[in-house]
Short mmCIF file of C-alpha atoms in Angstrom, two decimals:
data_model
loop_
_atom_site.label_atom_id
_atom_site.label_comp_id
_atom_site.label_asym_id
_atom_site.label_seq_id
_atom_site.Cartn_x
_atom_site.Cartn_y
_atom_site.Cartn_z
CA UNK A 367 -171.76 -175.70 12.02
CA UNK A 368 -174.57 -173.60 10.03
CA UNK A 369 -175.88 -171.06 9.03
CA UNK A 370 -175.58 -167.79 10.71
CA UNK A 371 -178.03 -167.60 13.05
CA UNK A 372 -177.39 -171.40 13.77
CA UNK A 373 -173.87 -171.08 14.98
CA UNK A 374 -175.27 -168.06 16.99
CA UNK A 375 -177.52 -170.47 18.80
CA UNK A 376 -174.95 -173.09 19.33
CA UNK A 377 -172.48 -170.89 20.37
CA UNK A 378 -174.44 -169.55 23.38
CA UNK A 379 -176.07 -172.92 24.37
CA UNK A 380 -173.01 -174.62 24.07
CA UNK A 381 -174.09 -177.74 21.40
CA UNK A 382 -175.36 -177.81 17.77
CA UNK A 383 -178.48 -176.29 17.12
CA UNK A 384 -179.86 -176.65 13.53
CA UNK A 385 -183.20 -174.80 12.13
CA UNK A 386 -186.39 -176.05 12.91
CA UNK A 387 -185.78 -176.74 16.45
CA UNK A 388 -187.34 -175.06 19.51
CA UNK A 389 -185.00 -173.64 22.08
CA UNK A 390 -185.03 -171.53 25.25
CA UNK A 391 -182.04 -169.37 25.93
CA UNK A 392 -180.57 -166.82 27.86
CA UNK A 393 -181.13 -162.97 26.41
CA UNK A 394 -178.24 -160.58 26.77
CA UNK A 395 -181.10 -157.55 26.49
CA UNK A 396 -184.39 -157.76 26.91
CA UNK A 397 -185.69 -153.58 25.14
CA UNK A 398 -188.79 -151.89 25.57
CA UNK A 399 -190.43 -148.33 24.93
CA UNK A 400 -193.28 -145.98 25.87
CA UNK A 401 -195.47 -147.47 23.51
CA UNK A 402 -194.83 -151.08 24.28
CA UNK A 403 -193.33 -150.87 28.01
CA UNK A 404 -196.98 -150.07 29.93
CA UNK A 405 -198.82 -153.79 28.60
CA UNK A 406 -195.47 -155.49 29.91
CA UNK A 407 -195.55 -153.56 32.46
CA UNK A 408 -199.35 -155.36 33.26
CA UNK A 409 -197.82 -159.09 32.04
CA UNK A 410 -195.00 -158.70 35.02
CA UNK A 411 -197.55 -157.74 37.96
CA UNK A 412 -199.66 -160.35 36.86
CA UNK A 413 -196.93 -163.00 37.10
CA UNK A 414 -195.86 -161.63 40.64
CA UNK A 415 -192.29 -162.66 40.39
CA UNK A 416 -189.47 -160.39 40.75
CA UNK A 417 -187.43 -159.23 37.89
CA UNK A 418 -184.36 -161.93 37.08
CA UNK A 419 -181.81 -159.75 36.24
CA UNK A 420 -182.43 -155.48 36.47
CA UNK A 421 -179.45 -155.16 34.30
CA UNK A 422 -180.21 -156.76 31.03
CA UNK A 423 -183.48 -154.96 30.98
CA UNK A 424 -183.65 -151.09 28.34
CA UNK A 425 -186.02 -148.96 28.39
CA UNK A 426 -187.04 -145.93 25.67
CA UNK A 427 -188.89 -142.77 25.46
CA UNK A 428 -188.59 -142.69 21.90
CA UNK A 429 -191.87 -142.93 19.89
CA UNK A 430 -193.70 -140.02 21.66
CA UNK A 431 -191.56 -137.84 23.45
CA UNK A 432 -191.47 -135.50 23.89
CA UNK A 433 -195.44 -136.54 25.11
CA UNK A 434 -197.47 -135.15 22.38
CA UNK A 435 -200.73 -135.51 23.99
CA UNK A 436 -202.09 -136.60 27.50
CA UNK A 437 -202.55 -140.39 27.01
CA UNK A 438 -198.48 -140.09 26.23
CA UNK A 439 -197.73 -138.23 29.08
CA UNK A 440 -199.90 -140.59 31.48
CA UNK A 441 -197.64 -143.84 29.56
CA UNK A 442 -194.81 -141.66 30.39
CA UNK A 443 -195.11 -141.21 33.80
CA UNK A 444 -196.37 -145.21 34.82
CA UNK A 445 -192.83 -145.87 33.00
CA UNK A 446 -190.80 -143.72 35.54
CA UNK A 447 -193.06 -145.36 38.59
CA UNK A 448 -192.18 -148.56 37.43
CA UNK A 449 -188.66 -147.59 36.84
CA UNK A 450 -188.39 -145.66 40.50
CA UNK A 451 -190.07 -148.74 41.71
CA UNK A 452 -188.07 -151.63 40.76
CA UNK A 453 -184.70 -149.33 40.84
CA UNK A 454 -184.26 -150.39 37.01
CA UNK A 455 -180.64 -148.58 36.00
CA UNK A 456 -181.31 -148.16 31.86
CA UNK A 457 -183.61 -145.85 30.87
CA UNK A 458 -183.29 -143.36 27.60
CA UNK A 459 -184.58 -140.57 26.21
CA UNK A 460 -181.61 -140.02 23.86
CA UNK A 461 -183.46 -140.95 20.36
CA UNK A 462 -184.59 -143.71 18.29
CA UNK A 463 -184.43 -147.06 20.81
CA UNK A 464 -182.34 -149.05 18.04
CA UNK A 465 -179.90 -146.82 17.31
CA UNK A 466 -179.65 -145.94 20.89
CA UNK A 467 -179.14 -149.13 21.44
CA UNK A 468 -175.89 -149.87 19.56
CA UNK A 469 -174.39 -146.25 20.44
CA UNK A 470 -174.52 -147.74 23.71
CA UNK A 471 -172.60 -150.69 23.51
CA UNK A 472 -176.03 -153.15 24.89
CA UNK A 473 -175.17 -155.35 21.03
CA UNK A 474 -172.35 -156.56 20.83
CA UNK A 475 -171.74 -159.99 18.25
CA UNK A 476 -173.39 -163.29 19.07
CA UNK A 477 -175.50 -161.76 21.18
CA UNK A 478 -179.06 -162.63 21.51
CA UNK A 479 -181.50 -159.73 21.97
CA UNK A 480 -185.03 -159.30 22.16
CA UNK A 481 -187.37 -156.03 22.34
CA UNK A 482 -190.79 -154.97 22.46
CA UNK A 483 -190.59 -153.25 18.66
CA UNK A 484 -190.62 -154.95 15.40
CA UNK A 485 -187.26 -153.54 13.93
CA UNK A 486 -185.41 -154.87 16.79
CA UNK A 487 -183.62 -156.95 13.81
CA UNK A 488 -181.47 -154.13 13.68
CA UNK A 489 -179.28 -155.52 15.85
CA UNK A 490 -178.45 -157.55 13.26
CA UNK A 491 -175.77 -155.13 11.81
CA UNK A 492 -173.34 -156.32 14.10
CA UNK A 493 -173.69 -159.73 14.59
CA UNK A 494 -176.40 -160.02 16.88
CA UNK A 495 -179.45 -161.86 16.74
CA UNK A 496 -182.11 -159.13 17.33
CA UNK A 497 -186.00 -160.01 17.32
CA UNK A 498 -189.09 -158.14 17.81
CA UNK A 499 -191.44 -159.69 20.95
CA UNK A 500 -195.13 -158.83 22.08
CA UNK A 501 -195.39 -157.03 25.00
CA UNK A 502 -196.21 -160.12 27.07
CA UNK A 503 -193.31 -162.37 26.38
CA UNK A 504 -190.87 -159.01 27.03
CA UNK A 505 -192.62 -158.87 30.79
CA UNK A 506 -191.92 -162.89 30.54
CA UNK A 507 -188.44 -162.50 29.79
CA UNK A 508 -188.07 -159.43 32.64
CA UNK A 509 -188.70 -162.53 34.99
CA UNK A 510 -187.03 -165.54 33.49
CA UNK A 511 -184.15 -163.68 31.69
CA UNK A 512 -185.38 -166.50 28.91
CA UNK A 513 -187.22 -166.76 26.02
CA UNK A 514 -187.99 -169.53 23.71
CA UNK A 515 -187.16 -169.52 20.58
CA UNK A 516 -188.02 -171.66 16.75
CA UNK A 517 -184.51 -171.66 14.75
CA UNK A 518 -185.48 -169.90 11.79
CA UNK A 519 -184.31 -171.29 8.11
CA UNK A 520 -182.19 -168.87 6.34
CA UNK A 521 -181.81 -167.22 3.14
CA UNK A 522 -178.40 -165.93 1.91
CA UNK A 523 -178.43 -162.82 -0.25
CA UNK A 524 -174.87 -162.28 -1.55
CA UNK A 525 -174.12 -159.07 -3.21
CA UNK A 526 -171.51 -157.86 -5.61
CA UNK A 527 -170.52 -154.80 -7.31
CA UNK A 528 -170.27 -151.18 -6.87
CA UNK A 529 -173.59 -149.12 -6.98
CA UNK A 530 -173.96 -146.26 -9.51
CA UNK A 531 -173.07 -142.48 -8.45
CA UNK A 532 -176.62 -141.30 -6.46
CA UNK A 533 -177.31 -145.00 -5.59
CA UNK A 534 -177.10 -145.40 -2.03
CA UNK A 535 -178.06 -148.84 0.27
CA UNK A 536 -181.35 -148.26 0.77
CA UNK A 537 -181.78 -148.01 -2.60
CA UNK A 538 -180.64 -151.56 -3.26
CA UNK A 539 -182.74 -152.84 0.18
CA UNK A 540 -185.66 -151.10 -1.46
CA UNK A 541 -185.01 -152.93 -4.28
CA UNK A 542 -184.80 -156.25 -2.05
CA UNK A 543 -188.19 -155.68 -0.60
CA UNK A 544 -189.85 -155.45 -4.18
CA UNK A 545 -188.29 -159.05 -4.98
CA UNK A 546 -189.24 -161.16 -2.29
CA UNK A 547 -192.32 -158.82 -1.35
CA UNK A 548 -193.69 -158.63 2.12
CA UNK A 549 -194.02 -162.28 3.13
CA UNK A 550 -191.18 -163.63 1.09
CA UNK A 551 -188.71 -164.15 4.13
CA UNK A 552 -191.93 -164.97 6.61
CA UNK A 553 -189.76 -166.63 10.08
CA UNK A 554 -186.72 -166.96 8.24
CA UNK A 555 -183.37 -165.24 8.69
CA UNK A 556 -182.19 -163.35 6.27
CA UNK A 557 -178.18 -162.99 5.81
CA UNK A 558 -176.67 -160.22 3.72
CA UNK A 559 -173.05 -160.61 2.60
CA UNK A 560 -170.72 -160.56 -0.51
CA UNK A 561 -168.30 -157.47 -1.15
CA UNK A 562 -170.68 -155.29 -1.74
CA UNK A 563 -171.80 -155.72 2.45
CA UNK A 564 -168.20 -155.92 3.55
CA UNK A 565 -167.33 -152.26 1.65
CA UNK A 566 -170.09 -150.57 3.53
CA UNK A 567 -169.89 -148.94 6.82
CA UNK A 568 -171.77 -149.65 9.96
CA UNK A 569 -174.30 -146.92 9.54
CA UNK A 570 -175.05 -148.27 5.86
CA UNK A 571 -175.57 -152.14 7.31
CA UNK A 572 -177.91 -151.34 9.84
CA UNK A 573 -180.60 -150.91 6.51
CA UNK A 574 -180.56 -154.38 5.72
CA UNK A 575 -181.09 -156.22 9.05
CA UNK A 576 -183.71 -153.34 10.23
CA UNK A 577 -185.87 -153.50 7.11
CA UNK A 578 -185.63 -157.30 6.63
CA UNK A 579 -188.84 -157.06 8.87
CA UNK A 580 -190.54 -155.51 5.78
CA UNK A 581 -189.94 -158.65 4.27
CA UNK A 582 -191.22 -160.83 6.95
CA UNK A 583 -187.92 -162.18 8.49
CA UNK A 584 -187.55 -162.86 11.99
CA UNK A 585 -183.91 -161.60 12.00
CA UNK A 586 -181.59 -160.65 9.38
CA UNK A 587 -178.13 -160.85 9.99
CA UNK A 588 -174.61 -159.07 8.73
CA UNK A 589 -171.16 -161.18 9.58
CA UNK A 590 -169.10 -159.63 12.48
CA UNK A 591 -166.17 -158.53 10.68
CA UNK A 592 -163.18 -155.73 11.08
CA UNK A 593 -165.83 -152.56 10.50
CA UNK A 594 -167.94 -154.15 13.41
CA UNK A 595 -164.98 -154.28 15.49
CA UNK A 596 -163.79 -150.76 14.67
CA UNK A 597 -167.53 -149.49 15.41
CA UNK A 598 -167.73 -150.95 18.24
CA UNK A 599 -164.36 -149.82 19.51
CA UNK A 600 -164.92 -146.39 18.62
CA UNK A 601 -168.21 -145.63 18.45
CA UNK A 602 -169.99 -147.75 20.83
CA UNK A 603 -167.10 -147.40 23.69
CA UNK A 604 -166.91 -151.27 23.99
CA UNK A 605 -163.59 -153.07 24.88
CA UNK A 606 -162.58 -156.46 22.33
CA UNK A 607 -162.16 -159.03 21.18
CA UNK A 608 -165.46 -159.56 19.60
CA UNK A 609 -166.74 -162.84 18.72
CA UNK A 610 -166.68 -162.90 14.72
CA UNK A 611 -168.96 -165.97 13.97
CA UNK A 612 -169.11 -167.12 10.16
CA UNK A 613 -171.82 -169.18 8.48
CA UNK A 614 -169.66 -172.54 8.43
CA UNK A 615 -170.86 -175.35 6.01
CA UNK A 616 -174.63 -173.57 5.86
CA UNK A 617 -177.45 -174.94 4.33
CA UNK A 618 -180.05 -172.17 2.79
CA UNK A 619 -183.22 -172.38 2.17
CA UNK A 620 -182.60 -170.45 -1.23
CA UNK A 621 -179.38 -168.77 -2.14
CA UNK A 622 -179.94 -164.93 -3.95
CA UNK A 623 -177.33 -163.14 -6.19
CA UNK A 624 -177.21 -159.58 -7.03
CA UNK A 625 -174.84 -157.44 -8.92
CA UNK A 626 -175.81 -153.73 -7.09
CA UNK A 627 -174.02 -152.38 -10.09
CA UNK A 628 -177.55 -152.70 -12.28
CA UNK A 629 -179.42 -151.02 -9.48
CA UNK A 630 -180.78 -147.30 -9.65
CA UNK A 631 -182.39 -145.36 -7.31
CA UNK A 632 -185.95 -146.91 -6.22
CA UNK A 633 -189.10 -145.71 -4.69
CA UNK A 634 -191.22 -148.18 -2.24
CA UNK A 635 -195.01 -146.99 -3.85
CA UNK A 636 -198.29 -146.06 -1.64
CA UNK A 637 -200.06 -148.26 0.31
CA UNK A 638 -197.11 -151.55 0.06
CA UNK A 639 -193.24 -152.00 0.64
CA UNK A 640 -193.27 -154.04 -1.71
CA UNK A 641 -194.76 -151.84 -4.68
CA UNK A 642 -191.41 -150.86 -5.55
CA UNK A 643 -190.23 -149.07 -8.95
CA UNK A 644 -187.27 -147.51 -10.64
CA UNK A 645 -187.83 -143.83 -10.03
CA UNK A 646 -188.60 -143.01 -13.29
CA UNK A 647 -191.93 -144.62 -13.12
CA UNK A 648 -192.96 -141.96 -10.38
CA UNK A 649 -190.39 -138.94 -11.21
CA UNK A 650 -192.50 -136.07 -11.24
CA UNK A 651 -195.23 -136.95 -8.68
CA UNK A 652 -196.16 -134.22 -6.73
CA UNK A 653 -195.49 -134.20 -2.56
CA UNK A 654 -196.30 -132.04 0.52
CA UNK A 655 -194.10 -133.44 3.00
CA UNK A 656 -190.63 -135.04 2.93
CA UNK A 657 -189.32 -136.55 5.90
CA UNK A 658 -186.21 -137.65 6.52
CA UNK A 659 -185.59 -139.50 9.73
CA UNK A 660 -186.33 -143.08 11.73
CA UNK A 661 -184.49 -146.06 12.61
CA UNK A 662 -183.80 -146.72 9.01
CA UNK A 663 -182.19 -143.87 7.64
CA UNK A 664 -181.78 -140.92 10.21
CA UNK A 665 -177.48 -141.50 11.03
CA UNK A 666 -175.11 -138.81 10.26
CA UNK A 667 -174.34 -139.84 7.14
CA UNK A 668 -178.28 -139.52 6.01
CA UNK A 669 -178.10 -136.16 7.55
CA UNK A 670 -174.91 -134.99 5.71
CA UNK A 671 -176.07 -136.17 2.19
CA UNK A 672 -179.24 -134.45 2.61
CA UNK A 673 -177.25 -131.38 3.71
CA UNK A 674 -175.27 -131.59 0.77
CA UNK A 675 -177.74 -131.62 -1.73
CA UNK A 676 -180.01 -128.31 -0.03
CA UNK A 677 -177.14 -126.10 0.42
CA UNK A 678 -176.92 -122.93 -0.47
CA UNK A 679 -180.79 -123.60 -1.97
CA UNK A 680 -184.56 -123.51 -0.97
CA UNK A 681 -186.66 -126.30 -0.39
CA UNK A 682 -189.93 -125.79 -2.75
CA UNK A 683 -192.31 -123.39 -0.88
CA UNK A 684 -195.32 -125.79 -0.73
CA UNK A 685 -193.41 -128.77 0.56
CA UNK A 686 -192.68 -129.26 4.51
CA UNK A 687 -189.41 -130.98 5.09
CA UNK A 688 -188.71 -132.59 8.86
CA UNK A 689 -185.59 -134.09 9.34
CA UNK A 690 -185.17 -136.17 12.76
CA UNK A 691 -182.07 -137.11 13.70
CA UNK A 692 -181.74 -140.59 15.38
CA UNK A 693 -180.25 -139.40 18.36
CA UNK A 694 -178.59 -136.57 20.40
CA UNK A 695 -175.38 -137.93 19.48
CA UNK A 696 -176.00 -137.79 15.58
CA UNK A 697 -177.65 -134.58 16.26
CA UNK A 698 -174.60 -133.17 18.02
CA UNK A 699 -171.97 -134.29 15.60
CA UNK A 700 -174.32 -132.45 12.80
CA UNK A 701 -174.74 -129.56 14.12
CA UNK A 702 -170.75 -128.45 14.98
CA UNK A 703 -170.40 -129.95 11.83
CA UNK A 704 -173.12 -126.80 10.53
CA UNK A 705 -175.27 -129.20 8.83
CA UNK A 706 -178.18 -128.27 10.91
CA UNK A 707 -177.57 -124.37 10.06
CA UNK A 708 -177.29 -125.89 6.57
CA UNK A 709 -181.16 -127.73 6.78
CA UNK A 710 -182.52 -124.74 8.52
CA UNK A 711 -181.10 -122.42 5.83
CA UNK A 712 -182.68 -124.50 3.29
CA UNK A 713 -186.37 -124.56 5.20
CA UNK A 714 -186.39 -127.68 6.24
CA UNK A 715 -187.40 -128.15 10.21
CA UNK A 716 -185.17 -130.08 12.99
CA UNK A 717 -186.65 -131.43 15.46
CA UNK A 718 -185.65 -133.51 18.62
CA UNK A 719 -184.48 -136.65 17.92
CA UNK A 720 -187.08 -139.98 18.28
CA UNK A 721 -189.00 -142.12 15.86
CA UNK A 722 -190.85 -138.46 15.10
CA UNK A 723 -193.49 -138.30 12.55
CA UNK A 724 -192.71 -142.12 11.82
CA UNK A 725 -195.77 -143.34 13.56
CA UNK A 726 -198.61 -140.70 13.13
CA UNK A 727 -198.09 -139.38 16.61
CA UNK A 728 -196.30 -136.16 15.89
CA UNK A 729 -193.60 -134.28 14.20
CA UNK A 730 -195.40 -134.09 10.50
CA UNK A 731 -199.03 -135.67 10.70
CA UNK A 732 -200.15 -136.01 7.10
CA UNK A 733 -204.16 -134.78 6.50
CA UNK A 734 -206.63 -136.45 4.05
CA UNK A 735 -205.39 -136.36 0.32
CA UNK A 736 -201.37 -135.73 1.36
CA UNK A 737 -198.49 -137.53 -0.21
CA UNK A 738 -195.14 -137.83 1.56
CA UNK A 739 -191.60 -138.95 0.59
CA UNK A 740 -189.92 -140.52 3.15
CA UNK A 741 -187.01 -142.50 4.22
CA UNK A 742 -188.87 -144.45 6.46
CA UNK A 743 -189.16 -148.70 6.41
CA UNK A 744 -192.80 -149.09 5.67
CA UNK A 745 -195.76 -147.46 4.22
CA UNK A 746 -198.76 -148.72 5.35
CA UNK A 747 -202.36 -146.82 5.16
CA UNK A 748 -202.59 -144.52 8.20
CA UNK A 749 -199.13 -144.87 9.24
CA UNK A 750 -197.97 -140.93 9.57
CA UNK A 751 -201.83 -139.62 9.99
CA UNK A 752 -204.84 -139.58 7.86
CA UNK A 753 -205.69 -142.84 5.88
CA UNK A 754 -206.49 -141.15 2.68
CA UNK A 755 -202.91 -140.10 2.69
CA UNK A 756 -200.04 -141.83 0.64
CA UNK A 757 -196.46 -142.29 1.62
CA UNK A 758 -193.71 -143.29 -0.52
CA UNK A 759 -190.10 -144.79 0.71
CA UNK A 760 -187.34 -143.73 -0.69
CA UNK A 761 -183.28 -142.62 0.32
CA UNK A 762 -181.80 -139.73 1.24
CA UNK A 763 -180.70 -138.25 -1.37
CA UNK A 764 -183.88 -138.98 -2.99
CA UNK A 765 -185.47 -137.21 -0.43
CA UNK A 766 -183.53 -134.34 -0.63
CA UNK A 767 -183.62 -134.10 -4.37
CA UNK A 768 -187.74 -134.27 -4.13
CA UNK A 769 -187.53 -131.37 -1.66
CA UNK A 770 -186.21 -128.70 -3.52
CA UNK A 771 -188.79 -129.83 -6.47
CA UNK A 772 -191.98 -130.38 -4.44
CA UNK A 773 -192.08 -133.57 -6.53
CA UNK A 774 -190.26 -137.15 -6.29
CA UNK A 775 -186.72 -136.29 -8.31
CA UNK A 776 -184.10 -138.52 -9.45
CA UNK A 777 -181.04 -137.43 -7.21
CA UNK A 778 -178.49 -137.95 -10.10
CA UNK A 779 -180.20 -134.65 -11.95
CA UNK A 780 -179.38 -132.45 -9.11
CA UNK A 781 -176.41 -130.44 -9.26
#
């Protein structure tokens, strides 16, 4: 009996488990990509043991694909050796690894999974304890199907309220990250709950347990409820019952009440995510790229809001806007939907779906003296290109507001 993550533990090795304590345990997935797949890759031939379990093991091509350059393509193409080699049955090219990930039915509640990228806490939406792993303990875990593991203390964030008309959830997470700053939640797990959580759909949870790695948390972590189960069901292609664990008798670390109805719309400020202000205090900044894509905020309903807000208008003429799906299926269900037709008519650009100009790799490189509005997790220096560029986090509708401007706009003043 615990907290959340706690009764995760216990429940899959079968006794109490309480924070604090070191543990190994089973994984259920063990995820990789092209960026972090090739030094695991080097930890498993230098352990010379044969892979436990060819199943539990996911790989991506999602941060630089299609390859963008030759040191890409090379990474590419020692991934589909190793994959030929060892027979492995999951690889994807689909889109962005998390979201992937969960359209795929591989998280699933109570599970425990582990990848080779930091916002593997996604998986955190549904129930799951997701963690991000260096590249060596993910070629550990290919062998063992194990990995050991420090219970994390937790802190509960309960929310109440309904937000304000052009207030969406990353809005509020934005406004999360700005309280406890980046190392406020350092190895902790983070739980989000309260009405406020339970009202929102899957696509609007994943924000919280995916950025809680802005705020230094090993996992963050939503309650398996009946919008999981639904998801799951119907999105994901997964059969029930699901296991709906509940913190039970939980002791937190610190205990964090928020009424989402005093929120407005926020901007995460150059070079920190946690410089964040009410948009007011930047409304009016000038920008020369929007993006609107990633593991954080790239889902249909992203897409459609966005789409809402440009048609039947121009984005400003000196402002690029990329919008990246997170994957083929979001991309699909948008465009015979016409909101794709919709983006295009409004000048933005489309492009295939993947973590995109996220990283600096491709897709929207910013040069020296740029500014960008995105609806990316983080915003450090050099992140999408030159290092004497800025980048801003925002939602959305934000974005989309900002794009018809050329400069960061309030979303509630756009008709």
């Amino acid at each position: 009996m615990g907290t959340l993550v706690e009764e995760i533990f216990s429940r899959k090795l079968g006794r109490p488990v309480h924070a604090g304590e070191i543990v190994m345990a089973d994984v259920d997935f063990i995820m990789s990509h092209d960026n972090t797949t090739p030094l695991a890759i080097k930890a498993f031939r230098q352990i010379g043991k044969p892979i436990h379990e060819k199943e539990r093991i996911v790989l991506f091509f999602d941060h630089a694909y299609p390859a963008p350059n030759i040191a890409a393509a090379e990474n590419h193409r020692m991934i589909l050796d190793f994959v030929r080699e060892q027979e492995l049955p999951h690889l994807h090219r689909e889109g962005v690894c998390h979201q992937v990930m969960i359209e795929e039915g591989y998280v699933r509640p109570g599970a425990i999974i582990i990848g080779g990228d930091s916002h593997s806490n996604t998986y955190g939406a549904l129930g799951a304890f997701g963690a991000g792993l260096g590249s060596t303990e993910i070629g550990v875990a290919w062998v063992t199907g194990k990995c050991w593991f420090r219970i994390p203390e937790s802190i509960r964030i309960e929310f109440s309220g309904e937000t304000q008309p052009g207030v969406s959830a990353k809005d509020v997470m934005l406004h999360i990250a700005g309280l406890l700053g980046m190392d406020g939640a350092t190895y902790k797990s983070v739980e989000f709950g309260g009405d406020y959580i339970s009202g929102l759909s899957i696509d609007e949870r994943i924000i919280f347990p995916n950025m809680s790695t802005e705020v230094g948390a090993k996992c963050g972590l939503i309650e398996a409820d009946e919008v999981t189960a639904a998801y799951l069901e119907n999105e994901a292609g997964l059969q029930g019952p699901f296991e709906q664990l509940r913190p039970l008798d939980a002791q937190y670390e610190r205990v964090i009440e928020i009424d989402v109805s005093q929120l407005g719309p926020a901007v995460a400020c150059h070079p920190l995510v946690e410089n964040v202000k009410p948009i007011e205090a930047v409304e009016g900044l000038e920008i020369h790229e929007v993006y609107i894509g990633t593991c954080t905020n790239a889902r249909y309903g992203d897409i459609e809001t966005a789409a809402n807000i440009l048609k039947g208008k121009r984005v400003h003429a000196y402002t690029r806007v990329i919008v990246t799906p997170a994957s083929e299926r979001i991309y699909k269900r948008a465009l015979r939907a016409g909101l794709i037709e919709t983006l295009m008519d409004a000048g933005c650009v489309v492009t295939q779906p993947g973590c995109g100009a996220c990283i600096g790799r491709h897709g929207g490189i910013l040069a020296a003296g740029e500014r960008a509005l995105t609806t990316m997790n983080r915003n450090f220096i050099g992140r999408m290109g030159s290092p004497e560029a800025e980048i801003y986090l925002a939602s959305p509708a934000t974005a989309a507001a900002s794009a018809l401007s050329g400069r960061i706009t309030d979303p509630r003043k756009v008709e």
